[in-house]
JSON list of C-alpha atoms in Angstrom, two decimals:
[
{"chain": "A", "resi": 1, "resn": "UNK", "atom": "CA", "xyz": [8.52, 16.77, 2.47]},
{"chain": "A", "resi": 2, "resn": "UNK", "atom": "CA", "xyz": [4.97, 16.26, 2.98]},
{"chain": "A", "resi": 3, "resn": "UNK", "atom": "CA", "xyz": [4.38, 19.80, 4.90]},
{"chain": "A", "resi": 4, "resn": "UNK", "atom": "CA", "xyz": [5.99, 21.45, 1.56]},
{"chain": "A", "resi": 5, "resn": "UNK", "atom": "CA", "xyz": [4.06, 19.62, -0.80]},
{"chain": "A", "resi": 6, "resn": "UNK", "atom": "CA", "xyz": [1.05, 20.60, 1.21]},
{"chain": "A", "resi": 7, "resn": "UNK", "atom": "CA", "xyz": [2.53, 24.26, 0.76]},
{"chain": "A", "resi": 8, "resn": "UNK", "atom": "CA", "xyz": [3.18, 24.04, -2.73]},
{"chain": "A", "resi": 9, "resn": "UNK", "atom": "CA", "xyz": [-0.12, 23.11, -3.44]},
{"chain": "A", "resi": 10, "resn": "UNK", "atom": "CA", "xyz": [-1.80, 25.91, -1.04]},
{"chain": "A", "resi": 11, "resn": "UNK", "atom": "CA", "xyz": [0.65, 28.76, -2.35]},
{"chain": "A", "resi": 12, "resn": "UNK", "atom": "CA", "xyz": [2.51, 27.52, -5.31]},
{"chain": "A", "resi": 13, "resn": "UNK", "atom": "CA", "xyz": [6.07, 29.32, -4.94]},
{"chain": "A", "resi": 14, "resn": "UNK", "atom": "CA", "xyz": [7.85, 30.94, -8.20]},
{"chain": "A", "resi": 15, "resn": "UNK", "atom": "CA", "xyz": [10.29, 28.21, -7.49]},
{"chain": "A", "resi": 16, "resn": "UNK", "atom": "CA", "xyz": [11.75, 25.28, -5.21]},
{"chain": "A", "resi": 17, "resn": "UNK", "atom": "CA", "xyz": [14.99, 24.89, -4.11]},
{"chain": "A", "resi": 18, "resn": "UNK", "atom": "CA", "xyz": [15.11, 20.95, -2.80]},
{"chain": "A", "resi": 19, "resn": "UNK", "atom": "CA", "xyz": [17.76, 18.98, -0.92]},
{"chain": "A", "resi": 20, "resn": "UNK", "atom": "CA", "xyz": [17.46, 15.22, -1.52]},
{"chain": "A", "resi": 21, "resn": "UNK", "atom": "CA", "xyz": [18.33, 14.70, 1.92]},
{"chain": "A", "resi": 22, "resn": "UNK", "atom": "CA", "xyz": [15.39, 14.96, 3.95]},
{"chain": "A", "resi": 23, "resn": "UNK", "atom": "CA", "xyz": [13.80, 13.57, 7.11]},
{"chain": "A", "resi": 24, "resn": "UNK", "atom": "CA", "xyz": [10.23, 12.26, 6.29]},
{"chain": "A", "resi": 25, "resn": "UNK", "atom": "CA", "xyz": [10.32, 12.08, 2.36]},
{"chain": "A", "resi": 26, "resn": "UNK", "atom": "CA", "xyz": [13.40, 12.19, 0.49]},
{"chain": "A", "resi": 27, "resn": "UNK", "atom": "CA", "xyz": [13.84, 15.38, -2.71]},
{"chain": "A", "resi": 28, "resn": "UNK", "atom": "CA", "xyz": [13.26, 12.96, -5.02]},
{"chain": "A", "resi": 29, "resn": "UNK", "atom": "CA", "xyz": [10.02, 11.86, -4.03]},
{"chain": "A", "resi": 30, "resn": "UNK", "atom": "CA", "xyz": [8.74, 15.39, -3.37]},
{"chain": "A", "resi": 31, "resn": "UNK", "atom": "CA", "xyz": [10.04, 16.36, -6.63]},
{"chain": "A", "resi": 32, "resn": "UNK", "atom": "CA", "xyz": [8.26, 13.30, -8.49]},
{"chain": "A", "resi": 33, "resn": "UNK", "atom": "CA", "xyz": [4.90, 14.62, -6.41]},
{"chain": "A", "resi": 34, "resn": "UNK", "atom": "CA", "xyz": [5.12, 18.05, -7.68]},
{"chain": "A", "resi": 35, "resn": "UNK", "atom": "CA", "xyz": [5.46, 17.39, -11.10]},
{"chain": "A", "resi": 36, "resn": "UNK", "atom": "CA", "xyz": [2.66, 14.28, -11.11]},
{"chain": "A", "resi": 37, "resn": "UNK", "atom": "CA", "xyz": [0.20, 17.47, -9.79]},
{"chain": "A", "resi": 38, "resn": "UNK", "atom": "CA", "xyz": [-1.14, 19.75, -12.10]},
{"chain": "A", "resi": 39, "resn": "UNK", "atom": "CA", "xyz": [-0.95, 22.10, -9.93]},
{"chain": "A", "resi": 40, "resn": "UNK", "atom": "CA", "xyz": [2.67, 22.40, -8.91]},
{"chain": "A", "resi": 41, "resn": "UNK", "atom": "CA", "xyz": [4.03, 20.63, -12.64]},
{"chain": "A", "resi": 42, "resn": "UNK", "atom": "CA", "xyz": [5.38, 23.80, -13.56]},
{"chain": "A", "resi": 43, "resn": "UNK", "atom": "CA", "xyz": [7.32, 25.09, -10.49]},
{"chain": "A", "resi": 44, "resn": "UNK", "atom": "CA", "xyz": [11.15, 25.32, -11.44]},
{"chain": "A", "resi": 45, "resn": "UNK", "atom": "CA", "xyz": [12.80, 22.84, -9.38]},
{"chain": "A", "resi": 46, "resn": "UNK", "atom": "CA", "xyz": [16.53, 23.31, -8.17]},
{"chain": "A", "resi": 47, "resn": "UNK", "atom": "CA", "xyz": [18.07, 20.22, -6.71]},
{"chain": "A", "resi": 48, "resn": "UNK", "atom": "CA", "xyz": [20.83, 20.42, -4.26]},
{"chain": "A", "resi": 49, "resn": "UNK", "atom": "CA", "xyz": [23.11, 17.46, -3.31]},
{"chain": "A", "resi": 50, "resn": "UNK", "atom": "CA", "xyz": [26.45, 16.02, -2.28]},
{"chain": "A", "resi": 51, "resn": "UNK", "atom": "CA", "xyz": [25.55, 13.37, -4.90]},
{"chain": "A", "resi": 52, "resn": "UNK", "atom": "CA", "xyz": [25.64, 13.03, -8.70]},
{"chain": "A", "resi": 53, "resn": "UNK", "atom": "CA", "xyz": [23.62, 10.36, -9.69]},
{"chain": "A", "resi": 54, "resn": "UNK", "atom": "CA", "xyz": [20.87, 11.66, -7.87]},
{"chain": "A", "resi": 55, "resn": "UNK", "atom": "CA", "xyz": [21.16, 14.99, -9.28]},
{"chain": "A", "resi": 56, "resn": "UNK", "atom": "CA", "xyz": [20.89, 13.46, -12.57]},
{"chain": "A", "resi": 57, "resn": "UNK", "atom": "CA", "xyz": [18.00, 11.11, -11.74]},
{"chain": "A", "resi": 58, "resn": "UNK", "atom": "CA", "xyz": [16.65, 14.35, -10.51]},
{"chain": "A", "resi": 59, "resn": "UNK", "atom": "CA", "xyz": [16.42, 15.74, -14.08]},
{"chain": "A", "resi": 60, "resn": "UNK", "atom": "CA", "xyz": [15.06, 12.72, -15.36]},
{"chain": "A", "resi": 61, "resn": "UNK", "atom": "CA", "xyz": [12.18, 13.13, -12.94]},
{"chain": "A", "resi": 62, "resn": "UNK", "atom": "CA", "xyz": [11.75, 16.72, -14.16]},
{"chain": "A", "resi": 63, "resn": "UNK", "atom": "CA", "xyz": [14.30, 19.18, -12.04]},
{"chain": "A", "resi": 64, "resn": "UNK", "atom": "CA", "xyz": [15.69, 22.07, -13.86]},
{"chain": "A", "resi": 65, "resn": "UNK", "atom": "CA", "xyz": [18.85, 22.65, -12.29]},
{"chain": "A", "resi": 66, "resn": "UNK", "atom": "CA", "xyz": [21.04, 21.16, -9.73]},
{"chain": "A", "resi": 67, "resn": "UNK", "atom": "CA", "xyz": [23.51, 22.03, -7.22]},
{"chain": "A", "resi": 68, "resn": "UNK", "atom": "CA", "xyz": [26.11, 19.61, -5.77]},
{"chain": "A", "resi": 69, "resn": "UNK", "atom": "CA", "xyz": [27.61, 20.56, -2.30]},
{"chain": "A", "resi": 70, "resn": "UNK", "atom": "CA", "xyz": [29.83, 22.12, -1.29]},
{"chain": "A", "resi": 71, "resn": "UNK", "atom": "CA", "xyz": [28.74, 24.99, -3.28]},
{"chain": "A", "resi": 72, "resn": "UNK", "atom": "CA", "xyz": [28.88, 28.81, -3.53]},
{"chain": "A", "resi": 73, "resn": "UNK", "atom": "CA", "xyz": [26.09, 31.23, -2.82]},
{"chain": "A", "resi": 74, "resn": "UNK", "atom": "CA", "xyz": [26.88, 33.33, -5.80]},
{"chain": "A", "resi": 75, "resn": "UNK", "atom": "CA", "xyz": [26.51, 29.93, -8.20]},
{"chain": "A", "resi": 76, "resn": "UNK", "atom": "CA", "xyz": [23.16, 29.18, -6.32]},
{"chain": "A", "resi": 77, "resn": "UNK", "atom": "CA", "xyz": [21.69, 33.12, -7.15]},
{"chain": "A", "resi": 78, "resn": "UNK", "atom": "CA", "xyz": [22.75, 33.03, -10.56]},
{"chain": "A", "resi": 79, "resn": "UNK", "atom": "CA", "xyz": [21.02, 29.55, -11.29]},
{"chain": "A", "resi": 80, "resn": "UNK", "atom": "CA", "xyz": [18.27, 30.65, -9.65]},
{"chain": "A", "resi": 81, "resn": "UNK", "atom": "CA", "xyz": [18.07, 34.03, -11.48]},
{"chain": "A", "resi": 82, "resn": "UNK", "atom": "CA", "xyz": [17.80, 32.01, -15.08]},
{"chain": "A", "resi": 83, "resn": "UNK", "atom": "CA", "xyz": [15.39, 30.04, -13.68]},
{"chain": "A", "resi": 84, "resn": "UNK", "atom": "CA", "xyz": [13.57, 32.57, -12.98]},
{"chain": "A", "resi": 85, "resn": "UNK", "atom": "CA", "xyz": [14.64, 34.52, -15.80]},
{"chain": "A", "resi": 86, "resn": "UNK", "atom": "CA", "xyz": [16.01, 37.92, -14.14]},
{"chain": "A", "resi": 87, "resn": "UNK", "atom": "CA", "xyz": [18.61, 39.94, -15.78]},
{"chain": "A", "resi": 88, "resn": "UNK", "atom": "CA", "xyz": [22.02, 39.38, -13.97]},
{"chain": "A", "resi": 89, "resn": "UNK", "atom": "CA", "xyz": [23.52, 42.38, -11.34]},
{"chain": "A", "resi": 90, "resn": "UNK", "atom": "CA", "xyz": [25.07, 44.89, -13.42]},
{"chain": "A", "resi": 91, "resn": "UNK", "atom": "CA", "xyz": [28.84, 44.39, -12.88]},
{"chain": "A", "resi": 92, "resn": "UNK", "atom": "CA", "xyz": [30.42, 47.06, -11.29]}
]
């Protein structure tokens, strides 16, 4: 948590993608740090979790999306596309 903060704040990313479940800090504080700083506030956060009441909390605190597992990679690309606001894969 604290090593991706530091990260975040060094080379902010177009977006996070953040378990809740994590060794040092949980997703929940990190995601509280990054939006308290100005500058990581406006980083899309995605939340991922088996759980939720924390995925809601984690919108309360400020995430944008959530995730709860088990989950599909083709649900987590298209939430992260609107997040990040690219046009969907032409279907075939």
């Amino acid at each position: 948590g604290q090593a991706a903060l530091e990260e975040a704040r060094a080379r902010p990313p177009d977006l996070v993608v953040l378990d809740i479940m994590m060794p040092d800090m949980n997703g929940l504080a990190v995601l509280s740090h990054l939006k308290a700083d100005p500058a990581t506030r406006d980083i899309p956060v995605v939340i991922v979790t088996g759980y939720r009441e924390a995925a809601e909390e984690a919108l309360e605190r400020g995430a944008k999306a959530y995730f709860l597992k088990p989950f599909r990679i083709p649900d987590i690309l298209e939430k992260v596309r609107q997040q990040l606001k690219i046009p969907p894969f032409p279907k075939k």
